[in-house]
mmCIF file of C-alpha atoms and ligand atoms in Angstrom:
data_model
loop_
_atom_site.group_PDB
_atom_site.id
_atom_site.type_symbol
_atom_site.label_atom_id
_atom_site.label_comp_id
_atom_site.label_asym_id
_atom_site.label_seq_id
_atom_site.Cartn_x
_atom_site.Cartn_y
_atom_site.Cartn_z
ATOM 1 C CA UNK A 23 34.925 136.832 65.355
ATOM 2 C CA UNK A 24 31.618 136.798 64.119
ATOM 3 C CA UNK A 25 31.045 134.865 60.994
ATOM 4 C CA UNK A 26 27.937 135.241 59.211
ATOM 5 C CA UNK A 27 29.010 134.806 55.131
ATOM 6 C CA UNK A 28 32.113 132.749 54.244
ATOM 7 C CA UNK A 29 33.205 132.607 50.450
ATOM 8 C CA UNK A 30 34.347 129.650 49.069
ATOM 9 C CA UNK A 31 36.587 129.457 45.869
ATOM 10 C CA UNK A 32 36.729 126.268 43.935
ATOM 11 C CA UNK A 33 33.795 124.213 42.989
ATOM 12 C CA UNK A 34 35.496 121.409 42.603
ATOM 13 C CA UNK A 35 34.494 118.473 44.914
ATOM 14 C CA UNK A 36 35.988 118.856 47.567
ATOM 15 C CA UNK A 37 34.763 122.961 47.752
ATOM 16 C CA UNK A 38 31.116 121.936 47.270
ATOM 17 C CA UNK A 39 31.304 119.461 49.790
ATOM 18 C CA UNK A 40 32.958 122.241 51.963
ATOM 19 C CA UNK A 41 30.544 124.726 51.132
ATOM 20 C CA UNK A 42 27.738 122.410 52.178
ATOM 21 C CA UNK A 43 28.637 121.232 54.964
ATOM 22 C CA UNK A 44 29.218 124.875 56.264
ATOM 23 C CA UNK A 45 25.616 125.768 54.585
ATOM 24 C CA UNK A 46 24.036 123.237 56.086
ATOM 25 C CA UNK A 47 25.275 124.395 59.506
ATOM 26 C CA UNK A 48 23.895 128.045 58.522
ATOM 27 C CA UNK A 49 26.043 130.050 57.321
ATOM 28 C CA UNK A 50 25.873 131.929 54.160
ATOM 29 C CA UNK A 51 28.427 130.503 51.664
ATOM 30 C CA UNK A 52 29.421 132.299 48.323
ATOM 31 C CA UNK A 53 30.986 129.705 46.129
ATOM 32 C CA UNK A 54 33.004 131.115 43.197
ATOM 33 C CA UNK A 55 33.982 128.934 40.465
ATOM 34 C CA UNK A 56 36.316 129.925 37.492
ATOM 35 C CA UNK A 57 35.014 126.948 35.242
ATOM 36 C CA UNK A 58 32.240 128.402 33.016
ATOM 37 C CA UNK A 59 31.004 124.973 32.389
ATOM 38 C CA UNK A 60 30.813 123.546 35.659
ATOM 39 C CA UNK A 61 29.473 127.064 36.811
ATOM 40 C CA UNK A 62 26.315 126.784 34.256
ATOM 41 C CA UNK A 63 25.664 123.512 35.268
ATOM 42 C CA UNK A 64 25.681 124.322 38.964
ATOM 43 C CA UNK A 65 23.818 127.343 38.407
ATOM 44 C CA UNK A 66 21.054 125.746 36.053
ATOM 45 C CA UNK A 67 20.778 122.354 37.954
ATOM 46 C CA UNK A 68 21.795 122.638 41.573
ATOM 47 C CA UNK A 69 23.541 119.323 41.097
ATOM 48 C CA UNK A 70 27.198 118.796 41.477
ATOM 49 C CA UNK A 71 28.298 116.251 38.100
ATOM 50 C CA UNK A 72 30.906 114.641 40.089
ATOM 51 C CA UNK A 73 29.007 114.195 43.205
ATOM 52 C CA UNK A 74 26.482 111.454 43.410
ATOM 53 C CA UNK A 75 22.706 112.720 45.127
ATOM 54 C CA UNK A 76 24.370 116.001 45.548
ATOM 55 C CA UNK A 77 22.313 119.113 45.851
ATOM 56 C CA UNK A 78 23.903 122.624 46.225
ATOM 57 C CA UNK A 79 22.282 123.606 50.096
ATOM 58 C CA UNK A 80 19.397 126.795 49.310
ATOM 59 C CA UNK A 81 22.291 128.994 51.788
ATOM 60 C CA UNK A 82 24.573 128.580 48.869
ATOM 61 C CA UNK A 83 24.585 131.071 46.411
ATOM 62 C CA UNK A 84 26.611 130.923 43.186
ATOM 63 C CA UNK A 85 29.211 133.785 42.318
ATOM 64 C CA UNK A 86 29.855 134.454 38.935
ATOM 65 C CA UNK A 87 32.847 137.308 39.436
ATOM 66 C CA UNK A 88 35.409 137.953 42.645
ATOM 67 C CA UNK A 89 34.137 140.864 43.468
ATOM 68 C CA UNK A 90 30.547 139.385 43.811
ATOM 69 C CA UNK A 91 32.315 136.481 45.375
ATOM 70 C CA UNK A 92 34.139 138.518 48.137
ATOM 71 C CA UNK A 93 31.416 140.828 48.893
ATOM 72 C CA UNK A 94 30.433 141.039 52.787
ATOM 73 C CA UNK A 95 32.220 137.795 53.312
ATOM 74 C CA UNK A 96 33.605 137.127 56.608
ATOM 75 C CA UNK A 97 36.462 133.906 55.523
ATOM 76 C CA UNK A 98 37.819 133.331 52.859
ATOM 77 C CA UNK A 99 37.801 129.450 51.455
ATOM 78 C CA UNK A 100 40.691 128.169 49.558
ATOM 79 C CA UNK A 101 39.965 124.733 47.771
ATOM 80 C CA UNK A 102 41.390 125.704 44.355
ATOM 81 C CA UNK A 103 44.761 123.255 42.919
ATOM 82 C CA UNK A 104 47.567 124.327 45.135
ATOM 83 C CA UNK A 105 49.634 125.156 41.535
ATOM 84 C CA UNK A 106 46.958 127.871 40.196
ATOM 85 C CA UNK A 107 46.975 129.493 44.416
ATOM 86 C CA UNK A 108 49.681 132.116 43.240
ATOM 87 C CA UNK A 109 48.217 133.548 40.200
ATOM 88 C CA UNK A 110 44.677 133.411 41.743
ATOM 89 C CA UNK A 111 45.847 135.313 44.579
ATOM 90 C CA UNK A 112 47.250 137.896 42.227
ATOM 91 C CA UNK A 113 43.557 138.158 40.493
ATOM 92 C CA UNK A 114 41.916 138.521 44.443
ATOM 93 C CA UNK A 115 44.606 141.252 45.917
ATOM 94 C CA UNK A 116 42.969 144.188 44.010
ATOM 95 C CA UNK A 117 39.317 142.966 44.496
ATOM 96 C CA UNK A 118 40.468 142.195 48.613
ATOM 97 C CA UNK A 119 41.406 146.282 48.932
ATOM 98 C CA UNK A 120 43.721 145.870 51.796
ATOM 99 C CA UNK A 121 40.526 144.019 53.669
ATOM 100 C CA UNK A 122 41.935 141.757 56.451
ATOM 101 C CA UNK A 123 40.187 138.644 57.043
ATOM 102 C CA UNK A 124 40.718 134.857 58.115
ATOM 103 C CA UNK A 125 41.693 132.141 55.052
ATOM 104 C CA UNK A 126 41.533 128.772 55.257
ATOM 105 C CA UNK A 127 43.253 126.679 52.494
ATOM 106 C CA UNK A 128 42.050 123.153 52.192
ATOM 107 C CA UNK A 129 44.726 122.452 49.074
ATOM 108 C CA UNK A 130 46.937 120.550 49.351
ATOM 109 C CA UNK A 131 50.543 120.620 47.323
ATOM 110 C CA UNK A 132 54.548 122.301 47.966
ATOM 111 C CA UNK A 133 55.017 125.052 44.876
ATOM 112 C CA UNK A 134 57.816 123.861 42.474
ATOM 113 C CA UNK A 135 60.519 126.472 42.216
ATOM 114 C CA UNK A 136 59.894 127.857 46.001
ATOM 115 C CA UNK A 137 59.153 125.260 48.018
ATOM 116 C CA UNK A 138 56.099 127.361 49.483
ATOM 117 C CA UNK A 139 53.387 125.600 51.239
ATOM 118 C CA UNK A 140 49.982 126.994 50.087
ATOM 119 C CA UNK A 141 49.347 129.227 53.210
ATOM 120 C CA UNK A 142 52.483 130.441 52.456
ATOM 121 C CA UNK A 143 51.954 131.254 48.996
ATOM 122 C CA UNK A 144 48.306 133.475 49.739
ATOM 123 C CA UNK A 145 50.307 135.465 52.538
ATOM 124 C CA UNK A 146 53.437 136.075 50.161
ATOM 125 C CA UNK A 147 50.643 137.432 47.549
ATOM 126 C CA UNK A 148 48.311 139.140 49.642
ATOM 127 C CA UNK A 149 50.707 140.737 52.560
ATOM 128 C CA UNK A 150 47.809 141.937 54.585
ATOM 129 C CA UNK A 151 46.380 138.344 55.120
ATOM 130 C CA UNK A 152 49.954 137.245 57.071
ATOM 131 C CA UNK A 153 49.081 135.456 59.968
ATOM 132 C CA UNK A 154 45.473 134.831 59.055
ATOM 133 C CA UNK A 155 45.949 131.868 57.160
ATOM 134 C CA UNK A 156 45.239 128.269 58.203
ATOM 135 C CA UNK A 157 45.542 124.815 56.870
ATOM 136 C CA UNK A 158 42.348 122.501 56.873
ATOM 137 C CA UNK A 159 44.056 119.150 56.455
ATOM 138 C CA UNK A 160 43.091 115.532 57.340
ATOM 139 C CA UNK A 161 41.761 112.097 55.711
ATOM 140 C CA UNK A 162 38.643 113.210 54.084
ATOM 141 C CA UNK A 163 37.432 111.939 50.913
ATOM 142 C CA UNK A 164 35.153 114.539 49.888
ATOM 143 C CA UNK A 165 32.765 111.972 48.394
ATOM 144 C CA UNK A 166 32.471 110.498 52.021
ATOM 145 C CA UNK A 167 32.311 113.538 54.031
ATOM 146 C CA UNK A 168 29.130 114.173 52.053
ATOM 147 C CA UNK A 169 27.753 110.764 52.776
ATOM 148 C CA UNK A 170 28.131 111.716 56.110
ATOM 149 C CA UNK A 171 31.140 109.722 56.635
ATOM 150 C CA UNK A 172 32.670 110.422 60.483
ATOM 151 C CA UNK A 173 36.308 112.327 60.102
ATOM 152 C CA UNK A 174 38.642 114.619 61.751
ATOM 153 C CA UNK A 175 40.376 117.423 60.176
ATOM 154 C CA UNK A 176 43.220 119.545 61.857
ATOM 155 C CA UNK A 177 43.195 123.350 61.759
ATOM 156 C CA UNK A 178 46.085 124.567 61.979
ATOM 157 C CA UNK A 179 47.551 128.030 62.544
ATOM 158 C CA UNK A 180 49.823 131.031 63.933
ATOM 159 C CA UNK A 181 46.897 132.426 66.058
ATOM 160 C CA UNK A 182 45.719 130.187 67.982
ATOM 161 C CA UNK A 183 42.951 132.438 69.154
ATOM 162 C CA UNK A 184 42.082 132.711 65.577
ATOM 163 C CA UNK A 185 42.399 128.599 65.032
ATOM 164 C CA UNK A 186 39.781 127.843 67.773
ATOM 165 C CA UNK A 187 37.193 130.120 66.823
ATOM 166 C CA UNK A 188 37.919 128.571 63.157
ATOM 167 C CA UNK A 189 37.791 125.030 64.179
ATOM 168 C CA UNK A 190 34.259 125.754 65.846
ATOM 169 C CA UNK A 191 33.051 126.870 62.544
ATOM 170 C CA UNK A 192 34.159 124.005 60.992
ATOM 171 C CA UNK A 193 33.412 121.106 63.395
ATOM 172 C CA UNK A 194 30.036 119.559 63.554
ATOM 173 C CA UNK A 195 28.831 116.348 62.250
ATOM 174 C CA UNK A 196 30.273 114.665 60.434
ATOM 175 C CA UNK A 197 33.644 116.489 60.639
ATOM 176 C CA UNK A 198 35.693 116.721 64.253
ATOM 177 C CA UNK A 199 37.812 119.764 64.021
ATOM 178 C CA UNK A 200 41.383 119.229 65.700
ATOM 179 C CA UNK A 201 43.585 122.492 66.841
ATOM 180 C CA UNK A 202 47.085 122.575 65.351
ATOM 181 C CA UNK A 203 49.627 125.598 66.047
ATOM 182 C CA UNK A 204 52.207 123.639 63.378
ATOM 183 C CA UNK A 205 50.816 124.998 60.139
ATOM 184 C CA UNK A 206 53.846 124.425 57.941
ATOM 185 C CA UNK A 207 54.029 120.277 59.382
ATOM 186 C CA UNK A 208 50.314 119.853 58.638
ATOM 187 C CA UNK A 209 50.813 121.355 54.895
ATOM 188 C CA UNK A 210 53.931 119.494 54.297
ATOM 189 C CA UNK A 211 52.389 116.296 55.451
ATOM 190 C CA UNK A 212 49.503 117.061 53.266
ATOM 191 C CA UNK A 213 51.514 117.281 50.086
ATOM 192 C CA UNK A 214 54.119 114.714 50.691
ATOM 193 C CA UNK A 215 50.974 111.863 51.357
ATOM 194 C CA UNK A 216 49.685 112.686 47.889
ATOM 195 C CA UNK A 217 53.353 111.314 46.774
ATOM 196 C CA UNK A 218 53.358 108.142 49.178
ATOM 197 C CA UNK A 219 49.583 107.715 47.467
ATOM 198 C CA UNK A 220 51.048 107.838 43.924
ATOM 199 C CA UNK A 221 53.551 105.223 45.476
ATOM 200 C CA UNK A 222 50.999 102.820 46.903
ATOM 201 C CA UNK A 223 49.369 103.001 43.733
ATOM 202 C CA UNK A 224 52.116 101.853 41.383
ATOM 203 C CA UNK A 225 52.512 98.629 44.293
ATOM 204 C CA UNK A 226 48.606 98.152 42.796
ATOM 205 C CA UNK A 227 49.236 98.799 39.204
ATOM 206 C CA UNK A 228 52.020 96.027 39.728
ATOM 207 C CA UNK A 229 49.919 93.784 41.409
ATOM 208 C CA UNK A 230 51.199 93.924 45.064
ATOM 209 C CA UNK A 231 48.922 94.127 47.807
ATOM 210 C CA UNK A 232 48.085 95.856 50.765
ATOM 211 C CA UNK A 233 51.439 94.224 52.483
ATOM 212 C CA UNK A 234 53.237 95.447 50.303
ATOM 213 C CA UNK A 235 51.899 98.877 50.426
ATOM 214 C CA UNK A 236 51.837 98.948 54.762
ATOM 215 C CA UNK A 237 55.382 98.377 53.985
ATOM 216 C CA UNK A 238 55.996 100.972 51.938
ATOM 217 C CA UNK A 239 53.708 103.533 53.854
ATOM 218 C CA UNK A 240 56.192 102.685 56.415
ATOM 219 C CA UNK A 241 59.412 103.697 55.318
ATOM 220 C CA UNK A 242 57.704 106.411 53.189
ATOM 221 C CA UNK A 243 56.616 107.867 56.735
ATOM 222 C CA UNK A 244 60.184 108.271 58.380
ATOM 223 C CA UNK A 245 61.213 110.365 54.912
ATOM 224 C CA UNK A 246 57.591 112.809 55.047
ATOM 225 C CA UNK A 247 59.380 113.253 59.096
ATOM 226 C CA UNK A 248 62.728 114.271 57.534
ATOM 227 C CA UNK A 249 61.717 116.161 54.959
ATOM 228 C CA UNK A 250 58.730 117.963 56.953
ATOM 229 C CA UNK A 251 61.192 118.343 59.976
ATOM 230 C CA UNK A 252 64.350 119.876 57.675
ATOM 231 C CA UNK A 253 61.208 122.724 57.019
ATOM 232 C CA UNK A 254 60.557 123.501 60.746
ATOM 233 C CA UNK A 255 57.997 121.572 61.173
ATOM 234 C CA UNK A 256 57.019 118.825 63.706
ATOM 235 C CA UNK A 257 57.145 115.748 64.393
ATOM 236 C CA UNK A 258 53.936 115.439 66.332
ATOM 237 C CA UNK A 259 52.328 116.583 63.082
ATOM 238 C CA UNK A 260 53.814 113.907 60.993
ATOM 239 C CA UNK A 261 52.241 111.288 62.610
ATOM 240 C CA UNK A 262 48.922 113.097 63.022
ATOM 241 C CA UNK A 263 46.140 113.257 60.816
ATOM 242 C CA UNK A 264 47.113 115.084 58.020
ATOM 243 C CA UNK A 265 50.265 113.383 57.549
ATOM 244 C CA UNK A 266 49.950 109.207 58.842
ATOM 245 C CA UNK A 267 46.385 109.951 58.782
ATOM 246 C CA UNK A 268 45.936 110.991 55.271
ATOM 247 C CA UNK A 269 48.369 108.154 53.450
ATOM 248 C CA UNK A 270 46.676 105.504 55.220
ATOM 249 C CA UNK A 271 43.475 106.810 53.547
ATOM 250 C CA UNK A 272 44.445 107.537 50.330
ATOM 251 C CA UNK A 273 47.366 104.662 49.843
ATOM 252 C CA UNK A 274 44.910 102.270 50.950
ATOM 253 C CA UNK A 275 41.629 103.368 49.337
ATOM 254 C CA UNK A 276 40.647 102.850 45.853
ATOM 255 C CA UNK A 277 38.871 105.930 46.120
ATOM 256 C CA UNK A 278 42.260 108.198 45.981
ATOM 257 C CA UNK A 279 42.806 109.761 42.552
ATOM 258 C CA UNK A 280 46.594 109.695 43.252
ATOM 259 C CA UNK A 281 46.358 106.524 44.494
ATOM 260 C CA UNK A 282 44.298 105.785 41.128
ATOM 261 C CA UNK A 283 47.052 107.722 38.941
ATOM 262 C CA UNK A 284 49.827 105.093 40.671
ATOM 263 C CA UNK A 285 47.825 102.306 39.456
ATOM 264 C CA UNK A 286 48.082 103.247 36.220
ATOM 265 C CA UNK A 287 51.426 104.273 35.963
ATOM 266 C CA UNK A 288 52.669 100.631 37.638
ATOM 267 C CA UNK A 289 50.239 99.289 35.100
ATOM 268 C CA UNK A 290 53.104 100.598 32.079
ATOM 269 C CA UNK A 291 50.954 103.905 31.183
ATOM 270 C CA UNK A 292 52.628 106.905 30.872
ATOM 271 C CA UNK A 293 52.183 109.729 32.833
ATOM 272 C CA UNK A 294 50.216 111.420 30.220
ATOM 273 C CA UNK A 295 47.745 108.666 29.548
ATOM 274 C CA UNK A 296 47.306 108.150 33.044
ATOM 275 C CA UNK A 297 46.418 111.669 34.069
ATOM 276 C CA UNK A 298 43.771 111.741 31.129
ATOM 277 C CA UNK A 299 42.276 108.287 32.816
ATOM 278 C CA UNK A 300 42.063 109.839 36.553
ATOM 279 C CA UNK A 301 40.034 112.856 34.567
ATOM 280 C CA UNK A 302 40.450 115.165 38.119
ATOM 281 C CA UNK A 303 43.467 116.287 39.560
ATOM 282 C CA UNK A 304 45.866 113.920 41.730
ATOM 283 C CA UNK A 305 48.422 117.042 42.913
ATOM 284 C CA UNK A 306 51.126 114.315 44.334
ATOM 285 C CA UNK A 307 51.874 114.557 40.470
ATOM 286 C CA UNK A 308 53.140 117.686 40.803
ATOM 287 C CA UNK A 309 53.829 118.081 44.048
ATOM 288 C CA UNK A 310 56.713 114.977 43.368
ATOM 289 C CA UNK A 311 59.220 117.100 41.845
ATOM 290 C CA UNK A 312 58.927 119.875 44.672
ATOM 291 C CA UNK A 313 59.384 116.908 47.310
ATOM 292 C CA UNK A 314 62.084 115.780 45.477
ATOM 293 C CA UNK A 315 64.420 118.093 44.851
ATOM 294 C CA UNK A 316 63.622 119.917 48.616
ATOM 295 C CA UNK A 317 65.391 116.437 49.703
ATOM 296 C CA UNK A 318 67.990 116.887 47.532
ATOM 297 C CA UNK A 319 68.520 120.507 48.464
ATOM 298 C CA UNK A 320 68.614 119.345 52.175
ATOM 299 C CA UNK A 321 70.946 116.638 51.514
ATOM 300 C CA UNK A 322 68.219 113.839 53.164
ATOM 301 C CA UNK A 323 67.923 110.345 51.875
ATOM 302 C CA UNK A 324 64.471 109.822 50.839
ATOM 303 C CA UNK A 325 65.183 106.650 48.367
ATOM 304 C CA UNK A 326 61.293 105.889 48.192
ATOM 305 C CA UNK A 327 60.267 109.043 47.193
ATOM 306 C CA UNK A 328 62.575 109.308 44.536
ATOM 307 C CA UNK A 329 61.799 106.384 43.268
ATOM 308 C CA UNK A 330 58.573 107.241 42.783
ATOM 309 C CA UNK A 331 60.013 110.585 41.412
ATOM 310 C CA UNK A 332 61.947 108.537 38.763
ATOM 311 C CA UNK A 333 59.043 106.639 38.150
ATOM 312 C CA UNK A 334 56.510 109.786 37.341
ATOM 313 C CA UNK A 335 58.684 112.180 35.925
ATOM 314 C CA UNK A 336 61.800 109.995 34.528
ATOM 315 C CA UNK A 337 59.468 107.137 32.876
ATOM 316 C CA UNK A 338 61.658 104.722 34.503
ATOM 317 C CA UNK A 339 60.431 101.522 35.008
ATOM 318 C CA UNK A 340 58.190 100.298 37.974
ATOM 319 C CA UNK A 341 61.065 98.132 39.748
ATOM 320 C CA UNK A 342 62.730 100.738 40.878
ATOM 321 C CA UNK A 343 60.097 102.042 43.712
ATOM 322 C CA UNK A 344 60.541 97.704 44.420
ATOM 323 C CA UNK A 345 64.182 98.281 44.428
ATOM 324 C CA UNK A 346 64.040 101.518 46.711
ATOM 325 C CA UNK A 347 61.718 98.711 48.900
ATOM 326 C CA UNK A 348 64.595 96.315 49.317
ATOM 327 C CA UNK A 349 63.056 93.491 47.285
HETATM 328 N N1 NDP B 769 38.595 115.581 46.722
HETATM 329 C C1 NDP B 769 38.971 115.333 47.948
HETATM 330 O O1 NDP B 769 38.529 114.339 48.537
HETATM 331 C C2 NDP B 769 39.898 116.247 48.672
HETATM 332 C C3 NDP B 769 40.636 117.214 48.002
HETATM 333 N N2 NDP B 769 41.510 117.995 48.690
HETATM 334 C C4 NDP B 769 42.290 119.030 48.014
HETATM 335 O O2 NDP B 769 41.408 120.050 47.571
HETATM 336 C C5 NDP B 769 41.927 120.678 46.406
HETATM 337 C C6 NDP B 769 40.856 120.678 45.324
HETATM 338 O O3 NDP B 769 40.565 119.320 45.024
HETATM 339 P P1 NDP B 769 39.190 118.810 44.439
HETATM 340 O O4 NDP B 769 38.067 119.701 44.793
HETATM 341 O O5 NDP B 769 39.088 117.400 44.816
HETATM 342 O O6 NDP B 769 39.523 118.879 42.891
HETATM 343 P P2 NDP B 769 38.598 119.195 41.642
HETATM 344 O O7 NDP B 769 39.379 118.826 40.447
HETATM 345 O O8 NDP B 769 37.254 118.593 41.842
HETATM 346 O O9 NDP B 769 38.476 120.774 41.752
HETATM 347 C C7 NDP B 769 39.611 121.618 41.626
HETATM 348 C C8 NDP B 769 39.145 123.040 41.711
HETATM 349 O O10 NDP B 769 40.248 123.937 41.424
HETATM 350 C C9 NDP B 769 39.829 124.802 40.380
HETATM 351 N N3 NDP B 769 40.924 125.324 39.567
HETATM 352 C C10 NDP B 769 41.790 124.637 38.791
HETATM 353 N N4 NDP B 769 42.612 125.500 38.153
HETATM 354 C C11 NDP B 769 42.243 126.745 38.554
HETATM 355 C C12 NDP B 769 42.696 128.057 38.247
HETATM 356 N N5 NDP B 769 43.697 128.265 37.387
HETATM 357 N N6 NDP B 769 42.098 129.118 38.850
HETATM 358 C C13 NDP B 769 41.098 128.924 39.709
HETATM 359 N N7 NDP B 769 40.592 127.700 40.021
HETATM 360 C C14 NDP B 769 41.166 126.636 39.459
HETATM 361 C C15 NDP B 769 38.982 123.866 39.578
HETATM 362 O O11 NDP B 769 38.306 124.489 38.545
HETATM 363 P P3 NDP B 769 38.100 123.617 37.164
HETATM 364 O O12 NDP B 769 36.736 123.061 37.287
HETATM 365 O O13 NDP B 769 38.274 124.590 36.100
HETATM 366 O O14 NDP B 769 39.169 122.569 37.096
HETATM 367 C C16 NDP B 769 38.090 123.314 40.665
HETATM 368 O O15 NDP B 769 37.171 124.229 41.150
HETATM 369 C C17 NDP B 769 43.196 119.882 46.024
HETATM 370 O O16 NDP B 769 44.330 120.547 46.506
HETATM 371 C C18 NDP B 769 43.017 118.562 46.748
HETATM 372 O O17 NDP B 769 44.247 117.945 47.056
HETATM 373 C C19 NDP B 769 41.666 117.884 50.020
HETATM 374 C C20 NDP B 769 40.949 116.958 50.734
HETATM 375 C C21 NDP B 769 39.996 116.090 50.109
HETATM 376 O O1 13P B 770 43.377 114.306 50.171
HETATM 377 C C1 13P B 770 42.452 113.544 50.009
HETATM 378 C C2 13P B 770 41.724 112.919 51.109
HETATM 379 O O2 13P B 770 42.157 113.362 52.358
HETATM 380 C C3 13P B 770 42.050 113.198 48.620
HETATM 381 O O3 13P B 770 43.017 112.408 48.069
HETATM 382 P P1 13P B 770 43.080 112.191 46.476
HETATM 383 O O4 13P B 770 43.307 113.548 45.880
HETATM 384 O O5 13P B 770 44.200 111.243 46.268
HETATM 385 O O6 13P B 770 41.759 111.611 46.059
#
């Protein structure tokens, strides 16, 4: 695999920081993003608006259209919100032309009505990209990987020929890439943490503290196992970094925006209000109902997570994710 000119879709934070970090090991990035206004900006000043001392690598160049976007590219990038992945991948098919290539998805969320993880979603849409696509999952706060913050980030994959050569483009500093095979445990773990995050946060919004919230990350963890199992997926992966891993970071860190969106739902706003206040996406918001009723539909007894469920899409009052707790 020789890898010269990687497109990345999404300029959102967490693609810019993606597509610099891969720029700024030398490879040619195409980023492609569908917001006109964030595109202008980008385009006119270089400088990401969300992203503090942020300047867009000179290997990046800006793609206004797909097919610009696509063109001569080598990987494919996916960092777009896991609920727009189908649709999107209906706009790329055409422009793709039966071109095989490898995808990496670095969203992270369970579709509602199918239960899909985002991998699974690009290969249903784009048939000829089956078995090409991996997960990039792990703690990684996109505004610390691009202070240059030390993490590691699983790759995970069918093709494990394919996952190695991936993970070497990937790894350098300050990201360790980590070889997976389990690509459906490292995407379920990645969407059910955003969940546990949303939980941690209503302990905040409450006033609990971070004993409260070990606690909960706890008991949280055995459910992610039996729901993530139930799929086919592993337990190793569970308690690796994209599942354990990522809702230590973002239950305990004041950085997470689902963590943030908690907080203000345990602090009695609704979930309207709160997701205005956030301003950015927190997908545990709607990855909760998928998680949900996949427990339901498996018959497994996931009493935190519902609560929290009951809690964002019921309006029901706070106590009952400290009821679900024992206390
Ligand atoms: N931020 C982080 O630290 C990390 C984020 N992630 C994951 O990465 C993904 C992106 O998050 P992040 O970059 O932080 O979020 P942002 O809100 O910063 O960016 C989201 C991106 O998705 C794009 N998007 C939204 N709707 C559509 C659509 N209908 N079609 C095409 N593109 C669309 C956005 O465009 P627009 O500007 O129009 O909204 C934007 O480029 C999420 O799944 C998140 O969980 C994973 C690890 C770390
Ligand atoms: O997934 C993340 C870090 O690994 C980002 O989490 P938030 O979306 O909650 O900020």
């Amino acid at each position: 695999m020789n890898i010269n000119r990687i497109t990345v879709f999404g300029a959102g934070v967490w693609g810019s920081v993606i597509a610099q970090h891969l720029a700024k090991k030398g490879y040619k990035i195409s980023l492609w993003e569908h917001y006109k206004d964030l595109f202008d900006i980008l385009e006119k000043t270089r400088k990401h608006p969300n992203i503090e001392n942020f300047e867009l690598n000179s290997n990046i160049e800006l793609k206004a259209t797909l097919e610009e976007a696509v063109k001569d590219s080598e990987m494919l990038v996916f960092v777009i919100s896991s609920k727009s992945v189908r649709n999107f991948c209906k706009q790329l098919k055409p422009i793709l032309n039966g071109k095989v290539l490898p995808v990496v998805s670095a969203s992270k969320g369970i579709e509602d009505s199918t239960f899909k993880t985002v991998c699974e979603v690009i290969e249903e849409e784009i048939p000829q990209l089956t078995g090409y696509a991996m997960s990039f999952s792990g703690p990684s706060f996109a505004l610390e990987v691009a202070k240059g913050i030390p993490t590691k980030i699983l790759v995970a994959g069918p093709n494990a020929d394919l996952v190695k050569k991936t993970a070497k483009v990937f790894n350098s500093s300050p990201i360790i890439t980590v070889e997976s095979d389990d690509r459906r445990g490292v995407e379920y773990g990645g969407a059910i943490k955003n969940v546990v995050a949303i939980g941690c946060g209503i302990l905040d919004g409450i006033g609990d503290g971070a004993d409260t919230k070990a606690a909960l990350i706890t008991q949280a963890m055995q459910e992610m196992h039996d729901i993530t199992v139930s799929q086919g997926g592993k337990t190793e992966s569970v308690y690796n970094l994209s599942g354990l891993g990522d809702a230590i970071l973002t239950g305990m860190s004041s950085i997470s925006r689902n963590r943030r969106l908690g907080e203000k739902l345990g602090q009695g706003l609704s979930l309207e209000e709160a997701r205005k206040q956030v301003g950015t996406i927190a997908e545990g918001a709607d990855s909760v109902n998928s998680v949900h009723n996949l427990a339901r539909k498996n018959n497994l007894k996931t009493p935190i997570l519902d609560a929290v469920w009951q809690i964002v899409c019921n309006g029901e009052d706070k106590d009952v994710l400290l009821k679900a707790l024992g206390f």
